[in-house]
């Protein structure tokens, strides 16, 4: 099975440690992972901010880059949800929308390529639990951790308890429930810049809930939400650090996760 | 531009919300109220094993009706006329207001009682009647609070959700006497005492007013029947006591048959008030003896919405407010920030479609959401609100600085080599990034630190170490 890592532009640029953790983790589980150098961005920022043409161009590029792989793994619920929910819409032309039911998109069309590639794209915990069939990834992380499910993981991808099942199997890890976990943190991409007052108010409530757990680490499957919550935690000197799910799952007792820390 | 005159000229959503979010009393009232209703709805929906099927049925009935709207509207008109009612067609707010004002004037009356109605608020009927010398008295308890307080509604179902009972007591004590029977001298903020004061005040109104104006939750095309769901019985007073009844109803409120109504009598109460069954469900067909009945069918932008392949799903809305109650943005901004009688997530997709996006406020509404998806999950007719929000964002005019920024980002993302160069530049400049960013980016650093920019991107690490092997 040829497995490609879709690192996502945010992780590539700002959180390379998460990408290194995914590589470490997947190799430990016997999976040879490739990194297609031509990848850039899924186009979510453009589409969700109201620039569908730019987004469509990036979606075409994504499909070109990843079509040849058997599985594409993304350490981001949000970007995986973008591909799964929005690519078919971006590929839907007015003509295709009027096509008789039961007929697929014409072969070779963008819509056909999307229909082919999208089902092979997995968020990390989906790939681990559903494709590799593991929940104990051999990780060791002796810390008190709370998990924020993030909206696109929860309501977009319906990851359900996959991430927490993985965390529960980590030796030494104490998983504490997060009050109001299903509420949005207020990031919302460019929402954070367009509606900063509401975004900050939502984050203040999220941070309050995080600190009441007494956790040392706030974990999520999305670094963009974590960047927003974490930026507020640091500003408030709250003493809680953020970690991507992959970074916790890559950590082991022998410390062979050094690539993670760079 | 159509719409409620009282909301005209408001600033864009972010500015309104930034003011509202500092109002600690508003935040407390809204948090308490929305979380209470949220819990009740979750319980009422959760106990039904076939909720998903009901929801699908509701969606499909509405979609079928909207696809065949012309046919069902004509059938509705025929049935109402056959039952002794009069049907009027209004293309926009001005026409609807004109029709209603003329009908009231023909009766010789100068006051009307009103059943709670979103359609009449949408067209600004009360203000239009006032210009014609006709006083409209709201009889729904929450609408009464809003009217007495010279206020605006902030929620579809609970228009005075932004008020707590201490504030309501003050409004009753200070204003009730100006509108009719005064509040008792010793009025407390006990909910029973407040309800009793309103009951006595309104009872006089019901018994003395000869014209009533309502909306409707549903219209049944087969028989020409109108249906109103309410919790107080005040609506039924208006629907039965007066000699003339005028109902203003949006054309999307149609259902083909009574059998279809069964689905919605389950979906609506559980989604809106969290009740298993609605307390007062009134139905009427045409005019009863001694009563005159007029139905004003309102378009006011609805056929334009119907023409939009993605946006038209907003017309499935049954005004239950479940999306408002679960929305984290609504909970913190309050309803007034949306500048429309339709606030919250449904307002953010309905208002810009009904009114257009020419004003700064209306253009800002599709962005009044984090796309968290809680509204879509709660919607009893499965309106994919995030999908419509994104669709509408693609249609509004963007600020120049944003267009330039997005174009630049697109240019970088179009070529992996450009992205790598931009990342290396960022890595080199990492020590010079200020803690507080300038311009529009200051919105980020006002409340959050920016993450440390790593010296090396993932792709450069991969290249340098051959994927971590070296």
CSV table of N, CA and C in Angstrom, one decimal, chain A residues 5 7 9 11-16 19-20 23 27 33-35 37-41 45-52 54 57-58 61 86 89 92 97 151-152 155 183-184 186-188 190-202 205 227-228 231-232 234-235 237 259, chain B residues 13-14 17-18 21 27 35 38 309-310 328-329 331-333 367-374 377 384 387 390 393-394 398-399 402-403 406 409-410 413-416 419 423 435-436 440-441 443-449 451-454 456-459 461-463 467-469:
chain,number,residue,atom,x,y,z
A,5,UNK,N,1.7,11.2,2.9
A,5,UNK,CA,1.4,12.2,4.0
A,5,UNK,C,1.0,13.5,3.3
A,7,UNK,N,0.7,16.9,4.6
A,7,UNK,CA,1.1,17.5,5.9
A,7,UNK,C,0.2,18.7,6.2
A,9,UNK,N,-0.7,22.9,4.9
A,9,UNK,CA,0.2,24.1,4.8
A,9,UNK,C,0.5,24.6,6.2
A,11,UNK,N,0.7,22.9,9.1
A,11,UNK,CA,1.7,22.1,9.8
A,11,UNK,C,3.1,22.2,9.2
A,12,UNK,N,3.1,22.2,7.8
A,12,UNK,CA,4.3,22.3,7.1
A,12,UNK,C,5.1,23.5,7.5
A,13,UNK,N,4.4,24.7,7.6
A,13,UNK,CA,5.0,25.9,7.9
A,13,UNK,C,5.3,26.2,9.4
A,14,UNK,N,4.3,25.9,10.2
A,14,UNK,CA,4.4,26.3,11.6
A,14,UNK,C,4.6,25.2,12.6
A,15,UNK,N,4.1,24.0,12.2
A,15,UNK,CA,4.2,22.9,13.2
A,15,UNK,C,4.9,21.6,12.5
A,16,UNK,N,6.1,21.8,12.1
A,16,UNK,CA,6.8,20.7,11.4
A,16,UNK,C,7.0,19.5,12.3
A,19,UNK,N,4.4,16.9,11.8
A,19,UNK,CA,4.6,16.1,10.6
A,19,UNK,C,5.7,15.0,10.9
A,20,UNK,N,6.7,15.4,11.6
A,20,UNK,CA,7.8,14.4,12.0
A,20,UNK,C,7.2,13.3,12.9
A,23,UNK,N,5.3,10.8,10.8
A,23,UNK,CA,6.3,9.9,10.1
A,23,UNK,C,6.8,8.8,11.0
A,27,UNK,N,5.8,4.8,10.7
A,27,UNK,CA,7.0,3.9,10.5
A,27,UNK,C,7.0,2.8,11.6
A,33,UNK,N,5.8,5.7,4.6
A,33,UNK,CA,5.1,6.9,4.2
A,33,UNK,C,5.9,7.7,3.3
A,34,UNK,N,5.2,8.2,2.2
A,34,UNK,CA,5.9,9.1,1.3
A,34,UNK,C,5.4,10.5,1.5
A,35,UNK,N,6.3,11.4,1.1
A,35,UNK,CA,5.9,12.8,1.1
A,35,UNK,C,5.9,13.4,-0.3
A,37,UNK,N,6.4,15.9,-2.8
A,37,UNK,CA,6.9,17.3,-2.6
A,37,UNK,C,6.0,18.4,-3.3
A,38,UNK,N,5.2,18.0,-4.3
A,38,UNK,CA,4.4,19.0,-5.0
A,38,UNK,C,3.2,19.5,-4.2
A,39,UNK,N,2.9,18.9,-3.1
A,39,UNK,CA,1.7,19.3,-2.4
A,39,UNK,C,1.9,20.7,-1.8
A,40,UNK,N,0.7,21.4,-1.7
A,40,UNK,CA,0.8,22.8,-1.0
A,40,UNK,C,-0.3,22.9,0.0
A,41,UNK,N,-1.5,23.2,-0.4
A,41,UNK,CA,-2.6,23.6,0.5
A,41,UNK,C,-3.9,23.0,0.0
A,45,UNK,N,-8.8,27.8,3.3
A,45,UNK,CA,-8.9,29.2,3.6
A,45,UNK,C,-9.6,30.0,2.5
A,46,UNK,N,-9.2,29.7,1.3
A,46,UNK,CA,-9.8,30.4,0.1
A,46,UNK,C,-11.3,30.2,0.0
A,47,UNK,N,-11.7,28.9,0.0
A,47,UNK,CA,-13.1,28.6,-0.1
A,47,UNK,C,-13.9,29.2,1.0
A,48,UNK,N,-13.5,29.0,2.2
A,48,UNK,CA,-14.3,29.4,3.4
A,48,UNK,C,-14.3,30.9,3.6
A,49,UNK,N,-13.3,31.6,2.9
A,49,UNK,CA,-13.3,33.1,3.0
A,49,UNK,C,-14.1,33.7,1.8
A,50,UNK,N,-14.5,32.9,0.9
A,50,UNK,CA,-15.3,33.4,-0.2
A,50,UNK,C,-14.5,33.5,-1.5
A,51,UNK,N,-13.5,32.7,-1.7
A,51,UNK,CA,-12.7,32.7,-3.0
A,51,UNK,C,-12.7,31.4,-3.6
A,52,UNK,N,-13.9,30.9,-4.1
A,52,UNK,CA,-14.0,29.5,-4.6
A,52,UNK,C,-13.1,29.2,-5.8
A,54,UNK,N,-10.0,30.4,-6.5
A,54,UNK,CA,-8.7,30.0,-6.0
A,54,UNK,C,-8.7,28.7,-5.3
A,57,UNK,N,-8.8,25.8,-7.8
A,57,UNK,CA,-7.5,25.6,-8.4
A,57,UNK,C,-6.6,24.8,-7.5
A,58,UNK,N,-6.7,25.1,-6.2
A,58,UNK,CA,-5.8,24.3,-5.2
A,58,UNK,C,-6.4,22.9,-5.1
A,61,UNK,N,-5.1,20.9,-7.9
A,61,UNK,CA,-3.7,20.6,-7.7
A,61,UNK,C,-3.6,19.4,-6.7
A,86,UNK,N,-16.1,19.4,0.8
A,86,UNK,CA,-16.2,20.5,-0.1
A,86,UNK,C,-15.7,20.2,-1.5
A,89,UNK,N,-18.4,19.4,-3.9
A,89,UNK,CA,-19.2,20.6,-4.2
A,89,UNK,C,-18.4,21.5,-5.2
A,92,UNK,N,-18.7,20.1,-8.6
A,92,UNK,CA,-20.0,20.0,-9.2
A,92,UNK,C,-20.3,21.1,-10.1
A,97,UNK,N,-24.9,18.9,-12.1
A,97,UNK,CA,-25.9,18.9,-11.1
A,97,UNK,C,-27.3,18.6,-11.8
A,151,UNK,N,-14.4,21.1,15.9
A,151,UNK,CA,-15.7,21.0,15.2
A,151,UNK,C,-15.6,20.2,13.9
A,152,UNK,N,-14.6,20.3,13.1
A,152,UNK,CA,-14.6,19.6,11.8
A,152,UNK,C,-14.3,18.1,12.1
A,155,UNK,N,-18.1,17.2,14.0
A,155,UNK,CA,-19.3,17.2,13.2
A,155,UNK,C,-19.1,17.1,11.7
A,183,UNK,N,-18.2,22.3,22.2
A,183,UNK,CA,-18.4,23.7,21.7
A,183,UNK,C,-17.1,24.2,21.0
A,184,UNK,N,-17.4,25.0,19.9
A,184,UNK,CA,-16.4,25.6,19.1
A,184,UNK,C,-15.4,26.5,19.9
A,186,UNK,N,-13.8,29.0,18.7
A,186,UNK,CA,-13.9,30.4,18.2
A,186,UNK,C,-12.8,30.7,17.1
A,187,UNK,N,-12.1,29.7,16.7
A,187,UNK,CA,-11.0,30.0,15.6
A,187,UNK,C,-11.7,30.3,14.3
A,188,UNK,N,-12.2,29.3,13.7
A,188,UNK,CA,-13.0,29.5,12.4
A,188,UNK,C,-12.2,30.1,11.3
A,190,UNK,N,-10.4,32.5,9.0
A,190,UNK,CA,-10.4,34.0,9.0
A,190,UNK,C,-11.5,34.6,9.9
A,191,UNK,N,-12.4,33.8,10.5
A,191,UNK,CA,-13.3,34.3,11.5
A,191,UNK,C,-12.6,35.0,12.6
A,192,UNK,N,-11.4,34.4,13.0
A,192,UNK,CA,-10.6,35.0,14.1
A,192,UNK,C,-10.2,36.4,13.8
A,193,UNK,N,-10.0,36.7,12.5
A,193,UNK,CA,-9.6,38.1,12.2
A,193,UNK,C,-10.8,39.0,11.8
A,194,UNK,N,-11.9,38.4,11.3
A,194,UNK,CA,-13.0,39.2,10.9
A,194,UNK,C,-13.9,39.5,12.1
A,195,UNK,N,-14.0,38.6,13.0
A,195,UNK,CA,-14.9,38.8,14.2
A,195,UNK,C,-14.0,38.6,15.5
A,196,UNK,N,-13.0,39.4,15.7
A,196,UNK,CA,-12.1,39.1,16.7
A,196,UNK,C,-12.7,39.1,18.1
A,197,UNK,N,-13.7,40.0,18.3
A,197,UNK,CA,-14.3,40.1,19.7
A,197,UNK,C,-15.0,38.8,20.1
A,198,UNK,N,-15.8,38.3,19.1
A,198,UNK,CA,-16.5,37.0,19.4
A,198,UNK,C,-15.6,35.8,19.5
A,199,UNK,N,-14.6,35.8,18.6
A,199,UNK,CA,-13.6,34.8,18.6
A,199,UNK,C,-12.9,34.7,19.9
A,200,UNK,N,-12.5,35.9,20.4
A,200,UNK,CA,-11.8,35.9,21.7
A,200,UNK,C,-12.7,35.5,22.9
A,201,UNK,N,-13.9,35.9,22.8
A,201,UNK,CA,-14.9,35.5,23.9
A,201,UNK,C,-15.1,34.0,23.9
A,202,UNK,N,-15.2,33.4,22.7
A,202,UNK,CA,-15.4,32.0,22.7
A,202,UNK,C,-14.1,31.3,23.2
A,205,UNK,N,-13.8,31.2,27.0
A,205,UNK,CA,-14.6,30.2,27.7
A,205,UNK,C,-14.0,28.8,27.5
A,227,UNK,N,-3.5,26.3,17.7
A,227,UNK,CA,-2.7,27.6,17.6
A,227,UNK,C,-3.5,28.7,18.3
A,228,UNK,N,-4.8,28.7,18.1
A,228,UNK,CA,-5.7,29.8,18.6
A,228,UNK,C,-5.9,29.6,20.1
A,231,UNK,N,-2.4,30.0,21.7
A,231,UNK,CA,-1.9,31.4,21.8
A,231,UNK,C,-2.6,32.2,22.9
A,232,UNK,N,-3.8,31.8,23.2
A,232,UNK,CA,-4.5,32.5,24.4
A,232,UNK,C,-4.0,31.9,25.7
A,234,UNK,N,-1.0,30.9,26.3
A,234,UNK,CA,0.3,31.5,26.5
A,234,UNK,C,0.2,32.9,27.0
A,235,UNK,N,-0.7,33.6,26.3
A,235,UNK,CA,-0.9,35.1,26.6
A,235,UNK,C,-1.4,35.2,28.1
A,237,UNK,N,-0.6,33.1,30.4
A,237,UNK,CA,0.3,32.4,31.3
A,237,UNK,C,-0.4,31.3,32.1
A,259,UNK,N,13.0,12.5,16.5
A,259,UNK,CA,12.7,13.3,15.2
A,259,UNK,C,11.5,14.2,15.5
B,13,UNK,N,-21.9,43.4,11.2
B,13,UNK,CA,-22.0,42.5,12.4
B,13,UNK,C,-20.8,42.6,13.3
B,14,UNK,N,-19.5,42.6,12.9
B,14,UNK,CA,-18.4,42.5,13.8
B,14,UNK,C,-18.4,43.7,14.8
B,17,UNK,N,-21.3,43.2,17.3
B,17,UNK,CA,-21.0,42.1,18.2
B,17,UNK,C,-19.9,42.5,19.2
B,18,UNK,N,-19.0,43.3,18.8
B,18,UNK,CA,-17.9,43.7,19.7
B,18,UNK,C,-18.5,44.5,20.8
B,21,UNK,N,-20.7,41.9,23.1
B,21,UNK,CA,-19.9,40.9,23.8
B,21,UNK,C,-19.4,41.5,25.2
B,27,UNK,N,-24.7,38.9,28.3
B,27,UNK,CA,-24.0,37.6,28.2
B,27,UNK,C,-24.6,36.6,29.1
B,35,UNK,N,-28.6,27.9,27.1
B,35,UNK,CA,-28.2,26.6,27.6
B,35,UNK,C,-29.4,25.8,28.1
B,38,UNK,N,-31.3,24.6,25.1
B,38,UNK,CA,-30.4,23.6,24.4
B,38,UNK,C,-30.6,22.2,25.1
B,309,UNK,N,-29.7,27.6,-6.5
B,309,UNK,CA,-29.7,26.1,-6.3
B,309,UNK,C,-29.2,25.7,-4.9
B,310,UNK,N,-28.2,26.4,-4.3
B,310,UNK,CA,-27.7,26.1,-3.0
B,310,UNK,C,-28.4,26.8,-1.9
B,328,UNK,N,-22.7,29.2,19.1
B,328,UNK,CA,-21.8,29.9,20.0
B,328,UNK,C,-21.6,31.3,19.7
B,329,UNK,N,-21.8,31.7,18.4
B,329,UNK,CA,-21.6,33.1,18.1
B,329,UNK,C,-22.9,33.9,18.5
B,331,UNK,N,-24.8,33.1,20.9
B,331,UNK,CA,-24.8,33.1,22.4
B,331,UNK,C,-24.0,34.3,22.9
B,332,UNK,N,-23.0,34.7,22.2
B,332,UNK,CA,-22.1,35.8,22.7
B,332,UNK,C,-22.4,37.2,22.0
B,333,UNK,N,-23.0,37.2,20.8
B,333,UNK,CA,-23.3,38.4,20.1
B,333,UNK,C,-24.7,38.9,20.4
B,367,UNK,N,-20.4,36.0,7.2
B,367,UNK,CA,-19.1,35.7,8.0
B,367,UNK,C,-19.3,35.7,9.5
B,368,UNK,N,-20.6,35.8,9.9
B,368,UNK,CA,-20.9,35.7,11.3
B,368,UNK,C,-21.0,34.3,11.9
B,369,UNK,N,-20.0,33.5,11.5
B,369,UNK,CA,-20.0,32.1,11.9
B,369,UNK,C,-18.6,31.5,11.8
B,370,UNK,N,-18.3,30.6,12.7
B,370,UNK,CA,-17.0,29.9,12.6
B,370,UNK,C,-17.2,28.6,11.7
B,371,UNK,N,-18.4,28.4,11.2
B,371,UNK,CA,-18.6,27.1,10.4
B,371,UNK,C,-18.5,25.9,11.3
B,372,UNK,N,-18.8,26.0,12.6
B,372,UNK,CA,-18.6,24.9,13.5
B,372,UNK,C,-19.6,23.8,13.3
B,373,UNK,N,-20.7,24.1,12.6
B,373,UNK,CA,-21.7,23.0,12.2
B,373,UNK,C,-22.7,22.6,13.2
B,374,UNK,N,-22.7,23.3,14.4
B,374,UNK,CA,-23.7,22.9,15.4
B,374,UNK,C,-25.1,23.2,14.9
B,377,UNK,N,-26.4,20.4,12.6
B,377,UNK,CA,-26.8,19.2,13.4
B,377,UNK,C,-28.2,19.4,14.0
B,384,UNK,N,-28.3,22.8,5.5
B,384,UNK,CA,-26.8,22.8,5.7
B,384,UNK,C,-26.4,24.2,5.7
B,387,UNK,N,-22.9,25.2,4.6
B,387,UNK,CA,-22.7,25.1,3.1
B,387,UNK,C,-23.3,26.4,2.5
B,390,UNK,N,-20.9,29.4,3.2
B,390,UNK,CA,-19.7,29.4,2.3
B,390,UNK,C,-20.1,29.9,0.9
B,393,UNK,N,-20.6,33.6,0.9
B,393,UNK,CA,-19.3,34.3,1.0
B,393,UNK,C,-18.6,34.4,-0.3
B,394,UNK,N,-18.9,33.4,-1.2
B,394,UNK,CA,-18.3,33.5,-2.5
B,394,UNK,C,-19.0,34.5,-3.4
B,398,UNK,N,-15.6,41.6,-1.7
B,398,UNK,CA,-14.6,41.6,-0.6
B,398,UNK,C,-13.8,42.9,-0.6
B,399,UNK,N,-13.3,43.2,0.6
B,399,UNK,CA,-12.4,44.4,0.8
B,399,UNK,C,-11.2,44.2,-0.1
B,402,UNK,N,-8.1,42.5,1.5
B,402,UNK,CA,-8.3,41.1,1.6
B,402,UNK,C,-8.1,40.4,0.3
B,403,UNK,N,-8.7,41.0,-0.8
B,403,UNK,CA,-8.5,40.4,-2.1
B,403,UNK,C,-7.0,40.2,-2.5
B,406,UNK,N,-5.5,37.4,-0.3
B,406,UNK,CA,-5.9,36.1,-0.8
B,406,UNK,C,-5.2,35.7,-2.1
B,409,UNK,N,-1.7,34.8,-1.4
B,409,UNK,CA,-1.6,33.5,-0.8
B,409,UNK,C,-1.8,32.4,-1.8
B,410,UNK,N,-2.8,32.7,-2.7
B,410,UNK,CA,-3.1,31.7,-3.8
B,410,UNK,C,-1.9,31.6,-4.7
B,413,UNK,N,0.6,29.3,-3.0
B,413,UNK,CA,0.2,28.0,-2.9
B,413,UNK,C,0.1,27.2,-4.2
B,414,UNK,N,0.1,28.0,-5.3
B,414,UNK,CA,0.0,27.4,-6.6
B,414,UNK,C,1.3,26.7,-7.0
B,415,UNK,N,2.4,27.0,-6.4
B,415,UNK,CA,3.7,26.4,-6.8
B,415,UNK,C,4.4,26.0,-5.5
B,416,UNK,N,4.7,24.7,-5.4
B,416,UNK,CA,5.4,24.2,-4.1
B,416,UNK,C,6.7,25.0,-3.9
B,419,UNK,N,6.1,28.2,-2.2
B,419,UNK,CA,5.7,28.0,-0.8
B,419,UNK,C,7.0,27.7,0.0
B,423,UNK,N,8.4,30.0,3.1
B,423,UNK,CA,8.7,29.4,4.4
B,423,UNK,C,10.1,29.7,4.9
B,435,UNK,N,5.7,40.9,18.7
B,435,UNK,CA,4.7,40.2,19.5
B,435,UNK,C,3.3,40.7,19.2
B,436,UNK,N,3.2,42.0,18.7
B,436,UNK,CA,2.0,42.6,18.3
B,436,UNK,C,2.1,42.8,16.8
B,440,UNK,N,-4.6,44.6,9.9
B,440,UNK,CA,-5.7,43.6,10.2
B,440,UNK,C,-5.3,42.4,11.1
B,441,UNK,N,-3.9,42.1,11.0
B,441,UNK,CA,-3.4,41.0,11.8
B,441,UNK,C,-3.4,41.3,13.3
B,443,UNK,N,-5.8,41.9,15.0
B,443,UNK,CA,-6.9,41.2,15.6
B,443,UNK,C,-6.5,39.9,16.2
B,444,UNK,N,-5.4,39.3,15.7
B,444,UNK,CA,-4.9,38.0,16.2
B,444,UNK,C,-4.2,38.3,17.5
B,445,UNK,N,-3.2,39.2,17.5
B,445,UNK,CA,-2.3,39.4,18.6
B,445,UNK,C,-2.9,40.3,19.7
B,446,UNK,N,-4.1,40.8,19.5
B,446,UNK,CA,-4.7,41.6,20.6
B,446,UNK,C,-5.0,40.7,21.8
B,447,UNK,N,-5.3,39.4,21.5
B,447,UNK,CA,-5.7,38.5,22.6
B,447,UNK,C,-4.9,37.2,22.6
B,448,UNK,N,-4.1,37.0,21.6
B,448,UNK,CA,-3.3,35.7,21.5
B,448,UNK,C,-1.9,36.0,21.1
B,449,UNK,N,-1.0,35.1,21.6
B,449,UNK,CA,0.4,35.1,21.1
B,449,UNK,C,0.4,34.4,19.8
B,451,UNK,N,2.4,31.7,17.3
B,451,UNK,CA,3.3,30.6,17.6
B,451,UNK,C,4.7,30.9,17.2
B,452,UNK,N,5.7,30.3,17.8
B,452,UNK,CA,7.1,30.4,17.4
B,452,UNK,C,7.2,29.9,16.0
B,453,UNK,N,7.8,30.7,15.1
B,453,UNK,CA,8.0,30.2,13.7
B,453,UNK,C,9.2,29.3,13.7
B,454,UNK,N,9.1,28.1,13.2
B,454,UNK,CA,10.2,27.1,13.3
B,454,UNK,C,11.3,27.6,12.3
B,456,UNK,N,12.9,25.7,10.4
B,456,UNK,CA,12.9,24.8,9.2
B,456,UNK,C,11.5,24.3,9.0
B,457,UNK,N,11.0,24.4,7.8
B,457,UNK,CA,9.7,23.8,7.5
B,457,UNK,C,9.7,22.3,7.5
B,458,UNK,N,8.6,21.7,7.4
B,458,UNK,CA,8.6,20.2,7.4
B,458,UNK,C,9.2,19.8,6.0
B,459,UNK,N,8.9,20.4,4.9
B,459,UNK,CA,9.4,20.0,3.6
B,459,UNK,C,10.9,20.1,3.6
B,461,UNK,N,12.9,19.9,6.2
B,461,UNK,CA,13.4,18.9,7.0
B,461,UNK,C,13.4,17.5,6.3
B,462,UNK,N,12.3,17.3,5.5
B,462,UNK,CA,12.2,16.0,4.8
B,462,UNK,C,13.4,16.0,3.7
B,463,UNK,N,13.6,17.1,3.1
B,463,UNK,CA,14.7,17.1,2.0
B,463,UNK,C,16.0,16.9,2.7
B,467,UNK,N,13.7,12.4,4.6
B,467,UNK,CA,12.5,11.8,5.3
B,467,UNK,C,12.8,11.3,6.7
B,468,UNK,N,13.9,11.8,7.3
B,468,UNK,CA,14.2,11.4,8.7
B,468,UNK,C,15.1,10.2,8.8
B,469,UNK,N,15.5,9.7,7.6
B,469,UNK,CA,16.3,8.5,7.6
B,469,UNK,C,17.7,8.8,7.9
